[in-house]
């Protein structure tokens, strides 16, 4: 496609349905291997089907675009079991008795629960005797209109659809570098995640922070129509889908995604094969280990990496303290990488600077280092914490891809392991001076949204400034020399995260509570 044409592409333009549904949806981690879903488009419509497919994939379900032998569950809406059987026969498919025919209400309950829920008679579709090659699971009321309304209400009730809608809207704003709206939608998603009650009507949003303006309009639309037209359009939007796909490659940021999109690329395979493009070392590693890196890191894998890191670090610096940070410290079950903070009370500056290099050299010799990017420290003592809520820190760090052998994760399964026997895992290591460790731990535990909000709170409510290195009280100065009179800034020291919260006048917030 001509780049200009691509730049002026309008989301309303129709594409062949098959393509839009199958190509550019970024892979999601499959959490429930035993289930293979197929969602029937008949009577459901293509947009709602695409919406539900994306939602289910985001929740870790395997959803096929096409009906195949591997499908275990067919999900339909406004169809009886007989309708589905008729459709299957029309496709020349003989359904086995193991194939589950389910109403969309089952899928929606699974979405709410975040996992497969038990299939009961109320979910299973009735097949009349005419199509009697299958057993009827039991009586089931078919009240199409009432059921349809019921479905939409279930859709609205737990708030999950709202929160997913705002995650998608925020992501799109991020792709369009519209920071203000991105933060607005991310906040809305966070608030909705933390609400103890469901949003059933617009009235329920009154008095809740961050649910005004644009956010309120979206909520209104979802409550009234069951879905947001903007989200629906996005899930079919070429730009959104391409950006999501391209940025899923390690080393591809918004600029590169934009360039590839403008050049007319829509799939990773065409990007990879194009001779005119050059890739950074990071992107080459990203393509090489793509499948491993997009399938999320599990907690068991993170624990196995932790043992690797711990062993290597203490071999060179026996008094070093290694903490797992990031999403896993916040109790997340899966992550895109594993983050570690390393510090040592006794190390000299030189030992401190050398450690990450020694550790990565050690892994390289063992053949475990698949990618490594060292960033040296630019840390200066007594430097004022940054004014920007998103400022990067100045610690020495390295961004890695490590080879994690399966037997390190699960020794029982390893003997039956097929394939290459290892998985590429993204790992971030950060080395910080001992006196900064509490600030670094707080900063690297995240979530990003939590850090932003905490920093904003420090600045606006406490007239302080907080970042990954220090906390500084703007209202206080101290006299350091009697003559000539010299004033110095007051940095508030902290040995632990608890002390930082206390300085800020806040109750301690556990890492598990920092996800929103
Ligand atoms: N962080 C930071 N400076 C960076 C990168 C990250 O301060 N240059 C902090 C952020 O606050 C972030 C945390 O470190 O919350 C971990 O970053 P990241 O691994 O990107 O996110 P996670 O929260 O761990 O989520 P994921 O599971 O996707 O890895
Ligand atoms: Mn992480
Ligand atoms: Mn990270």
Short mmCIF file of C-alpha atoms and ligand atoms in Angstrom, two decimals:
data_model
loop_
_atom_site.label_atom_id
_atom_site.label_comp_id
_atom_site.label_asym_id
_atom_site.label_seq_id
_atom_site.Cartn_x
_atom_site.Cartn_y
_atom_site.Cartn_z
CA UNK A 1 0.00 0.00 0.00
CA UNK A 2 1.19 3.50 -0.78
CA UNK A 3 2.42 5.11 2.49
CA UNK A 4 0.25 8.21 1.98
CA UNK A 5 -2.79 6.07 1.42
CA UNK A 6 -1.98 4.14 4.57
CA UNK A 7 -1.62 7.35 6.55
CA UNK A 8 -5.08 8.45 5.47
CA UNK A 9 -6.67 5.12 6.05
CA UNK A 10 -10.02 5.45 7.72
CA UNK A 11 -11.23 2.98 10.34
CA UNK A 12 -14.60 2.76 8.60
CA UNK A 13 -13.11 1.17 5.51
CA UNK A 14 -14.25 -2.46 5.29
CA UNK A 15 -11.70 -5.23 4.93
CA UNK A 16 -12.36 -8.84 4.07
CA UNK A 17 -13.67 -10.31 7.30
CA UNK A 18 -11.51 -13.40 7.32
CA UNK A 19 -8.32 -11.42 7.23
CA UNK A 20 -9.21 -8.95 9.89
CA UNK A 21 -10.23 -11.68 12.27
CA UNK A 22 -7.19 -13.86 11.92
CA UNK A 23 -4.03 -12.03 10.98
CA UNK A 24 -3.15 -9.18 13.20
CA UNK A 25 -4.45 -10.17 16.59
CA UNK A 26 -1.35 -10.24 18.82
CA UNK A 27 -0.83 -13.64 20.43
CA UNK A 28 -1.95 -14.00 24.02
CA UNK A 29 -0.75 -16.44 26.58
CA UNK A 30 -2.91 -19.56 26.60
CA UNK A 31 -3.71 -20.40 30.20
CA UNK A 32 -6.29 -23.10 29.64
CA UNK A 33 -4.72 -25.65 27.35
CA UNK A 34 -7.53 -28.22 27.55
CA UNK A 35 -10.17 -26.02 25.96
CA UNK A 36 -10.29 -24.98 22.32
CA UNK A 37 -13.17 -22.64 21.62
CA UNK A 38 -14.95 -21.74 18.44
CA UNK A 39 -17.48 -18.92 18.49
CA UNK A 40 -20.29 -19.19 16.00
CA UNK A 41 -20.93 -16.02 14.01
CA UNK A 42 -24.47 -17.02 12.97
CA UNK A 43 -27.03 -14.76 14.71
CA UNK A 44 -24.24 -13.20 16.75
CA UNK A 45 -22.75 -10.98 14.09
CA UNK A 46 -19.11 -10.54 13.10
CA UNK A 47 -18.26 -7.55 15.29
CA UNK A 48 -19.62 -9.04 18.47
CA UNK A 49 -17.90 -12.31 17.60
CA UNK A 50 -14.58 -10.51 17.03
CA UNK A 51 -15.08 -8.65 20.31
CA UNK A 52 -15.74 -11.86 22.27
CA UNK A 53 -12.86 -13.68 20.58
CA UNK A 54 -10.42 -10.92 21.51
CA UNK A 55 -11.78 -10.77 25.04
CA UNK A 56 -11.51 -14.53 25.53
CA UNK A 57 -7.96 -14.55 24.15
CA UNK A 58 -7.00 -11.73 26.48
CA UNK A 59 -8.24 -13.87 29.34
CA UNK A 60 -6.03 -16.77 28.31
CA UNK A 61 -8.50 -18.91 26.33
CA UNK A 62 -7.58 -20.56 23.08
CA UNK A 63 -10.07 -19.44 20.44
CA UNK A 64 -9.87 -20.71 16.89
CA UNK A 65 -10.77 -18.56 13.89
CA UNK A 66 -11.94 -21.59 11.94
CA UNK A 67 -13.75 -24.72 13.00
CA UNK A 68 -11.28 -27.60 13.13
CA UNK A 69 -10.83 -31.04 14.71
CA UNK A 70 -9.07 -29.50 17.67
CA UNK A 71 -12.17 -27.50 18.73
CA UNK A 72 -13.66 -28.80 21.98
CA UNK A 73 -16.33 -26.16 22.70
CA UNK A 74 -18.65 -24.34 20.32
CA UNK A 75 -20.16 -21.17 21.72
CA UNK A 76 -23.30 -19.76 20.13
CA UNK A 77 -25.78 -16.99 20.82
CA UNK A 78 -29.49 -17.10 20.10
CA UNK A 79 -29.09 -20.57 18.65
CA UNK A 80 -30.53 -23.78 20.04
CA UNK A 81 -28.44 -26.94 20.02
CA UNK A 82 -30.42 -28.07 16.99
CA UNK A 83 -29.62 -24.81 15.19
CA UNK A 84 -25.93 -25.40 15.81
CA UNK A 85 -26.16 -29.03 14.70
CA UNK A 86 -27.94 -27.93 11.51
CA UNK A 87 -25.20 -25.42 10.87
CA UNK A 88 -22.52 -28.05 11.46
CA UNK A 89 -24.24 -30.41 9.05
CA UNK A 90 -24.36 -27.59 6.51
CA UNK A 91 -20.59 -27.36 6.87
CA UNK A 92 -20.33 -31.13 6.37
CA UNK A 93 -19.11 -31.60 9.91
CA UNK A 94 -20.16 -34.54 12.03
CA UNK A 95 -20.11 -33.42 15.67
CA UNK A 96 -18.67 -35.96 18.09
CA UNK A 97 -20.48 -36.53 21.36
CA UNK A 98 -17.58 -34.95 23.24
CA UNK A 99 -18.02 -31.61 21.49
CA UNK A 100 -19.64 -29.16 23.90
CA UNK A 101 -22.34 -26.89 22.47
CA UNK A 102 -22.70 -23.94 24.77
CA UNK A 103 -24.65 -20.76 25.08
CA UNK A 104 -22.72 -17.51 25.12
CA UNK A 105 -23.75 -17.04 28.77
CA UNK A 106 -21.19 -19.72 29.68
CA UNK A 107 -18.40 -17.78 27.91
CA UNK A 108 -19.47 -14.57 29.59
CA UNK A 109 -19.42 -16.19 33.01
CA UNK A 110 -15.94 -17.54 32.21
CA UNK A 111 -14.85 -14.01 31.30
CA UNK A 112 -16.15 -12.70 34.60
CA UNK A 113 -14.43 -15.49 36.55
CA UNK A 114 -11.20 -15.19 34.53
CA UNK A 115 -11.22 -19.00 34.08
CA UNK A 116 -13.46 -21.74 32.70
CA UNK A 117 -16.57 -22.12 34.86
CA UNK A 118 -18.48 -25.34 35.29
CA UNK A 119 -20.87 -26.13 32.42
CA UNK A 120 -24.35 -26.72 33.70
CA UNK A 121 -27.67 -27.47 32.02
CA UNK A 122 -28.37 -23.80 31.80
CA UNK A 123 -25.34 -23.32 29.56
CA UNK A 124 -25.61 -26.45 27.44
CA UNK A 125 -27.60 -26.11 24.24
CA UNK A 126 -30.53 -28.43 23.66
CA UNK A 127 -30.46 -30.69 20.61
CA UNK A 128 -33.87 -32.00 19.62
CA UNK A 129 -34.36 -35.65 18.59
CA UNK A 130 -34.31 -34.89 14.88
CA UNK A 131 -30.61 -34.31 15.27
CA UNK A 132 -30.47 -37.11 17.77
CA UNK A 133 -26.93 -38.29 17.19
CA UNK A 134 -26.05 -36.41 20.40
CA UNK A 135 -27.41 -36.77 23.88
CA UNK A 136 -29.42 -33.92 25.26
CA UNK A 137 -27.68 -32.54 28.30
CA UNK A 138 -31.00 -31.73 29.99
CA UNK A 139 -33.95 -29.39 29.80
CA UNK A 140 -33.12 -25.84 29.05
CA UNK A 141 -35.38 -22.84 28.69
CA UNK A 142 -35.09 -21.04 25.38
CA UNK A 143 -36.27 -17.50 25.88
CA UNK A 144 -34.40 -15.62 23.25
CA UNK A 145 -35.31 -12.04 23.99
CA UNK A 146 -35.29 -12.36 27.74
CA UNK A 147 -32.07 -14.29 27.53
CA UNK A 148 -30.50 -11.71 25.30
CA UNK A 149 -31.28 -9.02 27.82
CA UNK A 150 -29.98 -11.25 30.57
CA UNK A 151 -26.76 -11.73 28.68
CA UNK A 152 -26.20 -8.05 28.30
CA UNK A 153 -26.87 -7.47 31.93
CA UNK A 154 -24.38 -10.14 32.92
CA UNK A 155 -22.03 -8.44 30.55
CA UNK A 156 -22.36 -5.15 32.39
CA UNK A 157 -22.62 -6.42 35.91
CA UNK A 158 -19.16 -7.48 37.02
CA UNK A 159 -17.57 -4.43 35.42
CA UNK A 160 -15.05 -6.58 33.55
CA UNK A 161 -16.28 -5.51 30.16
CA UNK A 162 -15.94 -1.88 31.22
CA UNK A 163 -12.42 -2.38 32.45
CA UNK A 164 -11.37 -4.28 29.33
CA UNK A 165 -12.91 -1.56 27.18
CA UNK A 166 -10.78 1.05 28.94
CA UNK A 167 -7.62 -1.05 28.65
CA UNK A 168 -8.17 -1.19 24.89
CA UNK A 169 -8.97 2.53 24.63
CA UNK A 170 -5.86 3.38 26.71
CA UNK A 171 -3.67 1.19 24.56
CA UNK A 172 -4.95 2.89 21.42
CA UNK A 173 -4.16 6.34 22.91
CA UNK A 174 -0.68 5.08 23.74
CA UNK A 175 -0.26 4.03 20.11
CA UNK A 176 -1.42 7.50 19.05
CA UNK A 177 0.84 9.14 21.66
CA UNK A 178 -2.13 10.85 23.21
CA UNK A 179 -0.81 10.74 26.74
CA UNK A 180 -3.58 12.67 28.47
CA UNK A 181 -6.36 10.39 27.21
CA UNK A 182 -4.22 7.33 27.78
CA UNK A 183 -3.82 8.22 31.45
CA UNK A 184 -7.54 9.03 31.69
CA UNK A 185 -8.53 5.59 30.36
CA UNK A 186 -5.88 3.74 32.38
CA UNK A 187 -7.16 5.40 35.52
CA UNK A 188 -10.72 4.42 34.65
CA UNK A 189 -9.64 0.78 34.13
CA UNK A 190 -7.76 0.84 37.47
CA UNK A 191 -10.68 2.35 39.36
CA UNK A 192 -13.12 -0.16 37.85
CA UNK A 193 -10.81 -3.02 38.80
CA UNK A 194 -10.75 -1.90 42.40
CA UNK A 195 -14.50 -1.20 42.85
CA UNK A 196 -16.12 -3.43 45.46
CA UNK A 197 -19.52 -3.17 43.71
CA UNK A 198 -20.66 -3.58 40.10
CA UNK A 199 -21.59 -0.67 37.85
CA UNK A 200 -25.14 -1.36 36.71
CA UNK A 201 -26.34 2.13 35.89
CA UNK A 202 -24.71 5.47 35.17
CA UNK A 203 -25.82 6.57 38.64
CA UNK A 204 -23.38 4.07 40.16
CA UNK A 205 -20.47 6.11 38.79
CA UNK A 206 -21.44 9.25 40.67
CA UNK A 207 -18.87 10.33 43.22
CA UNK A 208 -16.25 7.88 41.96
CA UNK A 209 -13.05 9.65 40.94
CA UNK A 210 -11.76 9.44 37.36
CA UNK A 211 -15.07 8.30 35.83
CA UNK A 212 -16.15 11.61 34.33
CA UNK A 213 -16.12 13.17 30.85
CA UNK A 214 -15.23 10.85 28.01
CA UNK A 215 -15.06 7.86 30.36
CA UNK A 216 -18.63 8.46 31.48
CA UNK A 217 -19.87 8.54 27.88
CA UNK A 218 -18.24 5.17 27.20
CA UNK A 219 -19.74 3.67 30.36
CA UNK A 220 -23.17 5.03 29.41
CA UNK A 221 -22.92 3.49 25.98
CA UNK A 222 -21.87 0.09 27.35
CA UNK A 223 -24.70 0.10 29.87
CA UNK A 224 -27.27 1.08 27.24
CA UNK A 225 -26.05 -0.89 24.21
CA UNK A 226 -24.01 -3.63 25.86
CA UNK A 227 -20.82 -2.55 24.13
CA UNK A 228 -18.82 0.49 23.10
CA UNK A 229 -18.89 1.36 19.42
CA UNK A 230 -15.43 2.91 19.74
CA UNK A 231 -13.92 -0.25 21.23
CA UNK A 232 -15.67 -2.36 18.63
CA UNK A 233 -14.28 -0.21 15.84
CA UNK A 234 -10.79 -0.39 17.37
CA UNK A 235 -10.79 -4.16 17.48
CA UNK A 236 -11.31 -4.08 13.74
CA UNK A 237 -9.03 -1.09 13.16
CA UNK A 238 -6.01 -1.82 10.97
CA UNK A 239 -3.81 0.73 12.71
CA UNK A 240 -4.61 -0.51 16.21
CA UNK A 241 -4.17 -4.14 15.22
CA UNK A 242 -0.89 -3.47 13.39
CA UNK A 243 0.54 -1.45 16.27
CA UNK A 244 -0.43 -4.14 18.74
CA UNK A 245 1.21 -6.78 16.59
CA UNK A 246 4.39 -4.84 15.79
CA UNK A 247 4.99 -3.61 19.34
CA UNK A 248 4.64 -7.19 20.57
CA UNK A 249 8.16 -7.72 19.16
CA UNK A 250 10.89 -7.00 21.74
CA UNK A 251 12.73 -3.85 20.57
CA UNK A 252 9.88 -2.43 18.49
CA UNK A 253 8.55 0.84 19.83
CA UNK A 254 5.92 3.24 18.57
CA UNK A 255 8.22 4.92 16.03
CA UNK A 256 9.11 1.65 14.32
CA UNK A 257 5.51 0.42 14.44
CA UNK A 258 4.38 3.67 12.84
CA UNK A 259 7.01 3.38 10.11
CA UNK A 260 6.12 -0.21 9.26
CA UNK A 261 2.43 0.62 9.30
CA UNK A 262 2.95 3.58 6.97
CA UNK A 263 5.02 1.40 4.67
CA UNK A 264 1.96 -0.79 4.31
CA UNK A 265 3.06 -3.77 6.42
CA UNK A 266 0.33 -5.60 8.29
CA UNK A 267 1.93 -8.88 9.31
CA UNK A 268 5.20 -9.82 11.01
CA UNK A 269 6.08 -12.37 8.35
CA UNK A 270 6.09 -9.73 5.60
CA UNK A 271 8.16 -7.40 7.80
CA UNK A 272 10.69 -10.15 8.50
CA UNK A 273 11.04 -11.09 4.84
CA UNK A 274 11.40 -7.54 3.53
CA UNK A 275 14.93 -6.96 2.25
CA UNK A 276 14.74 -3.15 2.42
CA UNK A 277 14.31 -3.06 6.20
CA UNK A 278 17.17 -3.13 8.69
CA UNK A 279 16.66 -4.32 12.25
CA UNK A 280 18.40 -3.39 15.48
CA UNK A 281 20.18 -6.09 17.49
CA UNK A 282 17.27 -5.96 19.92
CA UNK A 283 14.66 -6.44 17.19
CA UNK A 284 16.63 -9.32 15.68
CA UNK A 285 16.57 -11.01 19.10
CA UNK A 286 12.88 -10.12 19.36
CA UNK A 287 12.06 -11.88 16.08
CA UNK A 288 14.32 -14.82 16.84
CA UNK A 289 12.65 -15.56 20.19
CA UNK A 290 9.22 -14.14 19.31
CA UNK A 291 7.11 -17.17 20.22
CA UNK A 292 8.79 -17.62 23.61
CA UNK A 293 8.66 -13.93 24.48
CA UNK A 294 4.97 -13.42 23.64
CA UNK A 295 3.97 -16.42 25.69
CA UNK A 296 4.05 -14.89 29.13
CA UNK A 297 6.42 -15.85 31.91
CA UNK A 298 4.73 -17.98 34.57
CA UNK A 299 5.43 -17.70 38.28
CA UNK A 300 7.20 -21.08 38.25
CA UNK A 301 9.48 -19.80 35.49
CA UNK A 302 10.07 -16.54 37.36
CA UNK A 303 11.06 -18.52 40.49
CA UNK A 304 13.46 -20.63 38.42
CA UNK A 305 15.03 -17.46 36.96
CA UNK A 306 15.29 -16.08 40.48
CA UNK A 307 17.41 -19.08 41.52
CA UNK A 308 19.67 -18.53 38.48
CA UNK A 309 20.09 -14.83 39.31
CA UNK A 310 20.62 -15.40 43.02
CA UNK A 311 23.28 -18.05 42.42
CA UNK A 312 25.20 -16.00 39.86
CA UNK A 313 25.06 -12.77 41.88
CA UNK A 314 26.26 -14.21 45.21
CA UNK A 315 29.06 -16.08 43.45
CA UNK A 316 30.62 -12.68 42.70
CA UNK A 317 29.30 -10.61 45.60
CA UNK A 318 28.46 -12.84 48.57
CA UNK A 319 26.72 -10.15 50.63
CA UNK A 320 24.48 -8.98 47.76
CA UNK A 321 20.74 -8.77 48.31
CA UNK A 322 18.58 -9.83 45.38
CA UNK A 323 14.86 -8.96 45.31
CA UNK A 324 12.36 -9.92 42.68
CA UNK A 325 10.46 -6.75 41.78
CA UNK A 326 7.93 -5.79 39.06
CA UNK A 327 4.63 -7.58 38.54
CA UNK A 328 5.70 -10.80 40.28
CA UNK A 329 6.38 -8.93 43.53
CA UNK A 330 2.84 -7.54 43.21
CA UNK A 331 1.60 -11.12 43.17
CA UNK A 332 0.83 -11.33 39.45
CA UNK A 333 0.65 -14.89 38.16
CA UNK A 334 2.17 -14.06 34.77
CA UNK A 335 4.42 -11.31 33.43
CA UNK A 336 6.17 -10.18 30.28
CA UNK A 337 9.54 -10.37 32.03
CA UNK A 338 11.14 -10.94 35.43
CA UNK A 339 12.62 -7.92 37.21
CA UNK A 340 15.32 -7.97 39.90
CA UNK A 341 16.87 -5.36 42.10
CA UNK A 342 20.38 -6.02 43.40
CA UNK A 343 22.24 -4.09 46.07
CA UNK A 344 25.13 -4.74 48.42
CA UNK A 345 25.90 -3.12 51.80
CA UNK A 346 29.64 -3.79 51.61
CA UNK A 347 30.60 -3.53 47.92
CA UNK A 348 33.01 -0.83 46.81
CA UNK A 349 31.91 1.41 43.96
CA UNK A 350 34.06 -0.60 41.59
CA UNK A 351 32.67 -3.94 42.76
CA UNK A 352 29.20 -2.54 42.40
CA UNK A 353 29.87 -1.34 38.85
CA UNK A 354 31.45 -4.68 37.86
CA UNK A 355 28.80 -7.04 39.18
CA UNK A 356 26.25 -7.05 36.33
CA UNK A 357 29.08 -7.45 33.80
CA UNK A 358 30.51 -10.40 35.71
CA UNK A 359 27.11 -12.03 35.98
CA UNK A 360 26.27 -11.66 32.29
CA UNK A 361 29.76 -12.85 31.25
CA UNK A 362 29.25 -15.91 33.41
CA UNK A 363 25.93 -16.69 31.70
CA UNK A 364 27.44 -16.06 28.31
CA UNK A 365 30.15 -18.64 28.99
CA UNK A 366 27.47 -21.11 30.04
CA UNK A 367 25.55 -20.46 26.82
CA UNK A 368 22.57 -19.01 28.66
CA UNK A 369 22.77 -15.42 27.43
CA UNK A 370 20.60 -14.92 24.34
CA UNK A 371 20.60 -11.12 24.42
CA UNK A 372 22.22 -8.50 26.64
CA UNK A 373 22.08 -4.73 26.74
CA UNK A 374 24.02 -3.00 29.53
CA UNK A 375 23.14 0.55 30.58
CA UNK A 376 25.78 2.17 32.79
CA UNK A 377 24.87 4.24 35.83
CA UNK A 378 24.38 7.99 35.51
CA UNK A 379 23.51 8.26 39.18
CA UNK A 380 24.73 11.29 41.14
CA UNK A 381 24.28 11.63 44.86
CA UNK A 382 22.16 14.58 46.02
CA UNK A 383 20.64 15.08 42.61
CA UNK A 384 17.07 16.30 42.92
CA UNK A 385 14.40 13.70 42.19
CA UNK A 386 12.93 14.22 38.80
CA UNK A 387 9.92 16.44 38.30
CA UNK A 388 8.49 14.13 35.66
CA UNK A 389 6.33 11.29 36.90
CA UNK A 390 7.60 8.99 34.16
CA UNK A 391 11.31 9.86 34.32
CA UNK A 392 13.71 6.95 33.90
CA UNK A 393 16.07 6.24 36.73
CA UNK A 394 19.87 6.52 36.67
CA UNK A 395 20.84 3.12 38.03
CA UNK A 396 23.08 0.68 36.27
CA UNK A 397 20.94 -2.00 34.64
CA UNK A 398 20.81 -4.66 31.99
CA UNK A 399 18.00 -5.88 29.79
CA UNK A 400 18.46 -9.54 28.99
CA UNK A 401 17.02 -12.57 27.31
CA UNK A 402 18.05 -15.71 29.15
CA UNK A 403 17.79 -19.31 28.16
CA UNK A 404 15.79 -21.11 30.84
CA UNK A 405 16.01 -24.89 30.65
CA UNK A 406 12.73 -26.67 31.31
CA UNK A 407 14.21 -28.93 33.95
CA UNK A 408 14.92 -25.85 36.07
CA UNK A 409 11.17 -25.16 36.12
CA UNK A 410 9.74 -28.63 36.45
CA UNK A 411 12.09 -31.54 36.97
CA UNK A 412 9.30 -34.15 36.70
CA UNK A 413 8.10 -33.09 33.28
CA UNK A 414 11.55 -32.57 31.81
CA UNK A 415 12.04 -36.19 30.79
CA UNK A 416 8.89 -36.07 28.65
CA UNK A 417 9.72 -32.63 27.28
CA UNK A 418 9.45 -32.27 23.54
CA UNK A 419 11.00 -29.55 21.38
CA UNK A 420 14.00 -27.48 22.26
CA UNK A 421 13.78 -28.03 26.01
CA UNK A 422 14.25 -24.40 26.97
CA UNK A 423 12.41 -21.09 26.83
CA UNK A 424 13.72 -17.59 26.15
CA UNK A 425 12.82 -15.29 29.05
CA UNK A 426 13.14 -11.51 29.31
CA UNK A 427 14.95 -10.48 32.48
CA UNK A 428 15.73 -6.99 33.83
CA UNK A 429 18.52 -6.57 36.39
CA UNK A 430 19.00 -3.29 38.24
CA UNK A 431 21.96 -2.52 40.50
CA UNK A 432 21.46 0.27 43.01
CA UNK A 433 23.60 1.89 45.74
CA UNK A 434 22.70 0.46 49.16
CA UNK A 435 21.32 3.75 50.53
CA UNK A 436 18.81 3.98 47.66
CA UNK A 437 17.50 0.44 47.98
CA UNK A 438 14.12 1.29 49.54
CA UNK A 439 13.36 3.90 46.86
CA UNK A 440 14.58 1.62 44.09
CA UNK A 441 12.47 -1.27 45.42
CA UNK A 442 9.39 0.93 45.62
CA UNK A 443 10.04 2.30 42.11
CA UNK A 444 10.72 -1.07 40.49
CA UNK A 445 7.78 -2.83 42.11
CA UNK A 446 5.28 -0.69 40.18
CA UNK A 447 2.73 -0.81 38.83
CA UNK A 448 3.55 2.07 36.55
CA UNK A 449 0.16 3.61 37.27
CA UNK A 450 0.70 3.23 41.02
CA UNK A 451 4.13 4.90 40.77
CA UNK A 452 2.72 7.78 38.77
CA UNK A 453 -0.06 8.35 41.27
CA UNK A 454 2.29 8.11 44.25
CA UNK A 455 4.64 10.66 42.68
CA UNK A 456 1.78 12.98 41.85
CA UNK A 457 0.57 12.68 45.42
CA UNK A 458 4.05 13.49 46.78
CA UNK A 459 4.33 16.56 44.56
CA UNK A 460 0.84 18.02 44.94
CA UNK A 461 -0.23 16.98 48.41
CA UNK A 462 3.06 16.92 50.30
CA UNK A 463 5.26 19.40 48.38
CA UNK A 464 7.82 16.62 48.11
CA UNK A 465 9.46 14.99 45.18
CA UNK A 466 9.78 11.23 44.88
CA UNK A 467 11.55 9.05 42.34
CA UNK A 468 13.43 5.72 42.20
CA UNK A 469 16.44 7.26 43.99
CA UNK A 470 15.22 9.56 46.73
CA UNK A 471 12.52 11.59 48.43
CA UNK A 472 13.12 15.28 48.83
CA UNK A 473 11.10 17.70 50.95
CA UNK A 474 10.75 21.01 49.10
CA UNK A 475 9.43 22.81 52.17
CA UNK A 476 12.56 22.15 54.22
CA UNK A 477 16.13 23.35 53.93
CA UNK A 478 18.94 22.93 56.41
CA UNK A 479 21.95 25.10 57.17
CA UNK A 480 25.13 23.24 56.35
CA UNK A 481 27.82 25.88 56.91
CA UNK A 482 27.61 28.51 59.56
CA UNK A 483 29.67 31.01 57.65
CA UNK A 484 29.27 31.68 54.81
CA UNK A 485 25.66 30.69 55.27
CA UNK A 486 24.76 27.84 52.93
CA UNK A 487 21.46 26.04 52.64
CA UNK A 488 21.11 22.44 51.62
CA UNK A 489 18.14 20.44 50.42
CA UNK A 490 16.57 17.97 52.76
CA UNK A 491 16.53 14.39 51.53
CA UNK A 492 14.40 12.10 53.62
CA UNK A 493 16.26 8.89 54.32
CA UNK A 494 14.53 5.52 54.30
CA UNK A 495 15.69 2.01 55.12
CA UNK A 496 12.45 0.41 53.99
CA UNK A 497 9.38 1.06 51.86
CA UNK A 498 7.36 1.44 55.08
CA UNK A 499 9.49 4.46 56.00
CA UNK A 500 8.87 6.09 52.61
CA UNK A 501 5.09 5.73 53.03
CA UNK A 502 5.44 7.17 56.55
CA UNK A 503 7.38 10.20 55.23
CA UNK A 504 4.55 10.74 52.74
CA UNK A 505 2.00 10.55 55.55
CA UNK A 506 0.42 7.45 54.02
CA UNK A 507 -0.46 4.09 55.47
CA UNK A 508 1.77 1.34 54.15
CA UNK A 509 0.43 -0.22 50.95
CA UNK A 510 1.43 -3.86 50.41
CA UNK A 511 2.87 -4.76 46.98
CA UNK A 512 -0.21 -6.92 46.37
CA UNK A 513 -2.33 -3.78 46.64
CA UNK A 514 -0.27 -1.82 44.10
CA UNK A 515 -1.70 -3.34 40.95
CA UNK A 516 -4.22 -0.58 40.31
N1 LIG B 1 10.36 0.72 35.88
C1 LIG B 1 11.12 1.83 36.08
N2 LIG B 1 11.98 2.25 35.11
C2 LIG B 1 12.10 1.56 33.95
C3 LIG B 1 11.32 0.42 33.73
C4 LIG B 1 10.45 0.01 34.72
O1 LIG B 1 11.03 2.45 37.11
N3 LIG B 1 12.96 1.97 33.04
C5 LIG B 1 9.44 0.28 36.94
C6 LIG B 1 8.00 0.57 36.67
O2 LIG B 1 7.42 1.20 37.77
C7 LIG B 1 7.36 -0.79 36.52
C8 LIG B 1 8.36 -1.75 37.14
O3 LIG B 1 9.60 -1.09 37.13
O4 LIG B 1 6.15 -0.87 37.17
C9 LIG B 1 8.45 -3.04 36.39
O5 LIG B 1 8.47 -2.79 35.01
P1 LIG B 1 7.93 -3.76 33.92
O6 LIG B 1 8.70 -5.01 33.96
O7 LIG B 1 7.92 -3.03 32.63
O8 LIG B 1 6.40 -3.98 34.32
P2 LIG B 1 5.70 -4.98 35.31
O9 LIG B 1 4.89 -4.16 36.22
O10 LIG B 1 6.71 -5.90 35.92
O11 LIG B 1 4.71 -5.77 34.36
P3 LIG B 1 5.06 -7.03 33.42
O12 LIG B 1 4.42 -8.19 34.09
O13 LIG B 1 4.43 -6.70 32.13
O14 LIG B 1 6.54 -7.17 33.32
MN1 LIG B 2 8.15 -6.90 34.77
MN1 LIG B 3 10.82 -5.07 33.31
#
